[in-house]
XYZ file of C-alpha atoms in Angstrom:
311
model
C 0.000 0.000 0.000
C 3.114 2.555 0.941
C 4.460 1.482 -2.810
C 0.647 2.378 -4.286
C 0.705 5.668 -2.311
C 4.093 6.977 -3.284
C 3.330 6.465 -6.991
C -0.014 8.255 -6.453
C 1.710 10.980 -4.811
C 4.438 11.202 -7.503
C 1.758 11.344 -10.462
C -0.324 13.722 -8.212
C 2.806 15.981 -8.036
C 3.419 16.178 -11.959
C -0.067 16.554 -12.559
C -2.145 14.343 -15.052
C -0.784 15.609 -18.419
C 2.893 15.357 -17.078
C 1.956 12.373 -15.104
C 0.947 10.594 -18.004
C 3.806 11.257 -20.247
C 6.454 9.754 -17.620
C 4.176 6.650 -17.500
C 4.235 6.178 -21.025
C 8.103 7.362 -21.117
C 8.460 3.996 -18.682
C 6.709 2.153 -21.459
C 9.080 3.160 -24.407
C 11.967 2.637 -22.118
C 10.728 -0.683 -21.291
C 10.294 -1.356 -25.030
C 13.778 -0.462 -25.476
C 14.978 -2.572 -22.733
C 13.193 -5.164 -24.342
C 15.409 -5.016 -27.755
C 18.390 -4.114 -26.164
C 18.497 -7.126 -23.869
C 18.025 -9.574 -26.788
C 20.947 -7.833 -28.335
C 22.978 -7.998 -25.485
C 21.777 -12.284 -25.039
C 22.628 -12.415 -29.025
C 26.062 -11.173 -28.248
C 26.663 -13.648 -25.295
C 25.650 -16.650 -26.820
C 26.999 -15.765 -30.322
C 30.598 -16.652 -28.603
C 29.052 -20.718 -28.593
C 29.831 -22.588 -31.842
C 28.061 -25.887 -30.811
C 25.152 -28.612 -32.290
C 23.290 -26.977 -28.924
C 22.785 -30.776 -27.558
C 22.915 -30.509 -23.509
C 21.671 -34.439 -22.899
C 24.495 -37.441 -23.896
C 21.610 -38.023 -26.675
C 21.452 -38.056 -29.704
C 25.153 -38.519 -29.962
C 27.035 -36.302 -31.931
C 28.754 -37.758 -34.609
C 32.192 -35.886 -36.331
C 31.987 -34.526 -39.742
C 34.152 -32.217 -41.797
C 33.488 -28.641 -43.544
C 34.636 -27.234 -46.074
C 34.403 -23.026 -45.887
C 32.927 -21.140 -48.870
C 31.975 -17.352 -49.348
C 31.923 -15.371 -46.129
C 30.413 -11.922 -45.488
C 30.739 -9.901 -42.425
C 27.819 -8.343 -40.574
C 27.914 -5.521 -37.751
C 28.192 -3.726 -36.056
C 24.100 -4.515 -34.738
C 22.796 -7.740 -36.056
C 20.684 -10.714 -35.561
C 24.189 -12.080 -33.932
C 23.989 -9.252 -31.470
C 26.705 -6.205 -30.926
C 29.805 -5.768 -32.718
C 31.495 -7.668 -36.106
C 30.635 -11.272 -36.740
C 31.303 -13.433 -40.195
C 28.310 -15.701 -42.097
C 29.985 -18.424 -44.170
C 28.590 -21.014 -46.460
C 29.637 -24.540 -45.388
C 29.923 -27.725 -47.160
C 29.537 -30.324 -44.634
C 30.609 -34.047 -45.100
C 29.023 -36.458 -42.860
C 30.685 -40.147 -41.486
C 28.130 -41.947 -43.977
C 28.774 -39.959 -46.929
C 26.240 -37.691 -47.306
C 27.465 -33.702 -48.477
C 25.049 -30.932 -46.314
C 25.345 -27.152 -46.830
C 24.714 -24.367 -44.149
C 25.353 -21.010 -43.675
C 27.250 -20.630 -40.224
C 26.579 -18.059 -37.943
C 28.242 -15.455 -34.998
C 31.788 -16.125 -36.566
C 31.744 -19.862 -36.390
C 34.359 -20.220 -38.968
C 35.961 -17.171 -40.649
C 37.830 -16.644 -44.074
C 40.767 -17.732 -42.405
C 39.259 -21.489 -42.121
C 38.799 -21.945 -45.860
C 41.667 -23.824 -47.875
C 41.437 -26.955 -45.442
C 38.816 -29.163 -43.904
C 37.297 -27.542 -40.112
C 36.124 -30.426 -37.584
C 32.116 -29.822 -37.249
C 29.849 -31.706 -35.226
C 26.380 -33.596 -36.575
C 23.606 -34.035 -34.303
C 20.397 -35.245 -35.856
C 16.422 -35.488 -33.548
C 13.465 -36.538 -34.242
C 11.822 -39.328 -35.957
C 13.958 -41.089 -38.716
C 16.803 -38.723 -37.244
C 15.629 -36.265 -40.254
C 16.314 -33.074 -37.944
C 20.465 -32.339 -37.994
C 22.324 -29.856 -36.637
C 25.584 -28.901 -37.261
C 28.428 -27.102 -34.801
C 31.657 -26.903 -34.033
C 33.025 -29.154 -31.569
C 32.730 -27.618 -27.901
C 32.001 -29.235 -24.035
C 27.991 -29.423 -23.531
C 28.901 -27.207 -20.162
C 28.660 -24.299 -22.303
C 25.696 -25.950 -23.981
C 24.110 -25.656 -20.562
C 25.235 -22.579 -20.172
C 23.819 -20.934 -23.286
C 20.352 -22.605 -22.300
C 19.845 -21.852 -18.863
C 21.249 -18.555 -20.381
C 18.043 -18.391 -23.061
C 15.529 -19.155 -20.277
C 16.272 -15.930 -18.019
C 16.045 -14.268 -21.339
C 12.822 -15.611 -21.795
C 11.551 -14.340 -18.241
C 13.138 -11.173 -18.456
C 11.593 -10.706 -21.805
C 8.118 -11.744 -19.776
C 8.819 -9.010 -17.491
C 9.227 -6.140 -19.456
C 6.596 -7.049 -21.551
C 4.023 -7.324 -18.664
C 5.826 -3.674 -17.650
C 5.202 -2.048 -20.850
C 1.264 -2.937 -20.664
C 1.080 -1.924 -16.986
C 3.073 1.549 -17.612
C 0.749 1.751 -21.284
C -2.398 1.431 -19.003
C -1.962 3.727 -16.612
C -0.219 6.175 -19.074
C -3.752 6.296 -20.793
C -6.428 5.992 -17.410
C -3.971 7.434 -14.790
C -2.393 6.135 -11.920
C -5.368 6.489 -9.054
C -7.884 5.395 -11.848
C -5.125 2.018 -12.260
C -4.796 1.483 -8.675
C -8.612 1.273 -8.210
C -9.132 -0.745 -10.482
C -6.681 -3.292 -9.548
C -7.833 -2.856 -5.794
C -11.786 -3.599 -7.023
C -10.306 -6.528 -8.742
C -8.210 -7.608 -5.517
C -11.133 -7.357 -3.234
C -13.564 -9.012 -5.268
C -11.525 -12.313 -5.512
C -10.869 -11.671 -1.727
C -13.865 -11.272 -0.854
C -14.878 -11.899 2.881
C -18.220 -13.503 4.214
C -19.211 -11.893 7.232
C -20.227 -14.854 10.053
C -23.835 -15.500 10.883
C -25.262 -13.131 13.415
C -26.529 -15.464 15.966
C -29.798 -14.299 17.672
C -30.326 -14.784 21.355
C -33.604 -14.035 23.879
C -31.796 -11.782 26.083
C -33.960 -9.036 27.186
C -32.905 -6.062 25.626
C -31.322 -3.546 27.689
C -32.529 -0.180 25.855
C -36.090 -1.086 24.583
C -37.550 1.370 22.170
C -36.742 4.980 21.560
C -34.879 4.618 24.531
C -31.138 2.904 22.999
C -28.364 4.854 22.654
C -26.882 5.259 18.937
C -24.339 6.597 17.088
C -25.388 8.614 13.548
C -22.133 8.592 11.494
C -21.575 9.997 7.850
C -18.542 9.078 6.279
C -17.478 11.271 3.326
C -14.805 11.263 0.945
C -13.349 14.517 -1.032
C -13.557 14.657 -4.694
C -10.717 15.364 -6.534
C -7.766 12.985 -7.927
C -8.773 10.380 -5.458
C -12.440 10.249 -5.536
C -12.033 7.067 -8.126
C -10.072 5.434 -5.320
C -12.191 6.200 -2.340
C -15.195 4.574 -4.217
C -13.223 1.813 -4.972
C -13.312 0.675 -1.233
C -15.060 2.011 1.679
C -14.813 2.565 5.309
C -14.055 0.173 8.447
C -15.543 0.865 11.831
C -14.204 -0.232 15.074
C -16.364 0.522 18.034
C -14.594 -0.277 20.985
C -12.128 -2.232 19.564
C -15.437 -4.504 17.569
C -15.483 -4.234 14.079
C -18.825 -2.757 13.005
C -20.111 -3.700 9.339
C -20.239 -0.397 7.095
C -23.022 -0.409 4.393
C -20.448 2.193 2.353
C -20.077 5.937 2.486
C -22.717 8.221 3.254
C -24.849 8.429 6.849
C -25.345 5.153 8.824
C -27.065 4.709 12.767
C -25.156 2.136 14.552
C -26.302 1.208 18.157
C -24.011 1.720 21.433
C -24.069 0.579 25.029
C -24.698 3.935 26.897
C -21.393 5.368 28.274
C -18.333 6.049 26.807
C -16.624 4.596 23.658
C -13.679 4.799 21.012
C -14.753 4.940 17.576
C -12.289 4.397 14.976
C -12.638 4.737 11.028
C -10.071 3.747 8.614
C -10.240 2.908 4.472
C -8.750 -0.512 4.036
C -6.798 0.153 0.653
C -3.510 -2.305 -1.223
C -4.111 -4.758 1.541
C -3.458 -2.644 4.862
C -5.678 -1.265 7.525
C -3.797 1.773 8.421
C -4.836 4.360 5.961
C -6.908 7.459 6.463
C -7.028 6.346 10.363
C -9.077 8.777 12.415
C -10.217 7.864 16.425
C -12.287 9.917 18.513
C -13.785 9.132 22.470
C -16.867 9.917 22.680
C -20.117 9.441 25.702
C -23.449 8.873 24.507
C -26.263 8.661 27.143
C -29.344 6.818 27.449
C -31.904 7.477 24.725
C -29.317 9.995 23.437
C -28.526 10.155 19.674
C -24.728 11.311 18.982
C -23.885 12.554 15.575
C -20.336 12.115 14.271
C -18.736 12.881 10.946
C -15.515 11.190 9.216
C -13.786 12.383 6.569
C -11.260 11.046 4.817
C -7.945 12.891 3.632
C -7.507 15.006 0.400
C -3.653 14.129 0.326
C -2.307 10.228 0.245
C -0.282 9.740 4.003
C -2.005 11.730 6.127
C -4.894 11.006 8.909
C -8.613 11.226 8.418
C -11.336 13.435 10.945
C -14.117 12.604 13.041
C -15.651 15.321 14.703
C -18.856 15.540 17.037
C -21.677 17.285 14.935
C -24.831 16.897 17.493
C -26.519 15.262 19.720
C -30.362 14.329 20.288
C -32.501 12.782 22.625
């Protein structure tokens, strides 16, 4: 909830036009991170020449290669930062057979042509129709480049899921967001209040006689006004939770004699925002009016103050 607040406050401070524009600033930047990252995982794994097998199976089998025309790509490519070299390859397998590829990231250079360069033939699937071909290097760095591609794939997941949040709020605001997302939170947390369990005890304060409390709760309008009707108020009455209908003017009934009333808005999870307490006596047959309201500005306490009394 502190998090939800200080973001609030922040977009509150630059003002919605302003507010939105860093929001969707944090998306493009995000975006970037995005491409920049893949570059940067292109460039890291480019330095492994490999079949990519991790597992003792399928074996790979040796085969030779024979280097063709080259060309040299850089310095931002599919193969990441800097200068790397794409050569045709003639392949010749253990049984005979002749296979050309185009090598990637530098695998062999010009320098490699003129003689035969050990390569590496793996082959999957069914009929082992699926080959791959690589230079020969330890299957540590195979597991290296994998486990490698896999936090690329969550960081990828990451930014992604950042550039729709930041896109989102960048176009509804940041209290609008943060209501919605509460609404959403409390309706699959949802709590079902316990039976009330009725007993034949005579009642203490029969008729017009019982003591009550008359409370309106009221929230400001303004940035936060979305927020506010997102939730709604708790009510403690000495130290018993009370259940709220919602904003607006509710009776509750007291025990005559004094007793601490306290209000706060139950918001990102936490019970201690917009707290306000006040003591306060209420006699027999006598009707005390109270009034909370909550704070214009995230962080700071909410008000109850006496407004009348009847009876």
């Amino acid at each position: 909830m502190a998090r939800q607040c200080e973001l609030i406050a922040a977009y509150e401070r630059r003002g919605p036009f302003w507010g939105r524009l860093a929001k969707f600033g944090a998306a493009v930047a995000c975006a970037v991170a995005i491409v920049v990252s893949w570059l940067v995982f292109d460039t890291m794994t480019g330095f492994y020449s490999g079949t990519g097998v991790v597992k003792s199976t399928p074996a790979e089998r040796p085969a030779q290669g024979t280097v063709g025309a080259c060309r040299r790509v850089g310095p931002v490519s599919g193969d990441g930062f800097g200068y790397w070299w794409h050569c045709a390859v003639t392949v010749r397998t253990g049984d005979g057979r002749e296979v050309r590829i185009v090598t990637r990231n530098s695998a062999v250079t010009p320098a490699d042509r003129g003689g035969p360069v050990d390569f590496r033939e793996a082959c999957f699937g069914k009929g082992n129709t699926d080959c791959r071909y690589g230079r020969p290097v330890s299957r540590v760095w195979a597991l290296a480049v994998t486990i490698l591609g896999m936090a690329r794939i969550g960081l990828t997941i990451v930014l992604i899921l950042a550039v729709g949040v930041y896109l989102i709020t960048a176009v509804v605001g940041v209290p609008r967001y943060f209501a919605w997302a509460n609404r959403r939170e409390a309706r699959r947390n949802r709590v079902v209040p316990l039976p009330v369990i009725v007993t034949n005890r005579p009642d203490p304060y029969p008729g017009p006689t019982r003591p009550c409390l008359r409370i309106t709760f009221s929230c400001p309008d303004g940035p936060f006004a979305e927020l506010y009707r997102s939730t709604g108020p708790r009510l403690l009455l000495a130290g018993v939770e009370v259940p709220v209908p919602g904003w607006g003017s509710h009776e509750f009934e007291v025990s005559a004699g004094p007793s601490s009333v306290r209000v706060v808005v139950p918001f990102g999870g936490t019970d201690d925002f917009a707290v306000a307490e006040h003591e306060v006596t209420v006699g027999v047959g006598e009707t005390v009016e109270l009034e909370y309201v909550a704070p214009t500005v995230l962080g700071l306490s909410g008000r109850i103050r006496v407004t009348g009394r009847t009876g």
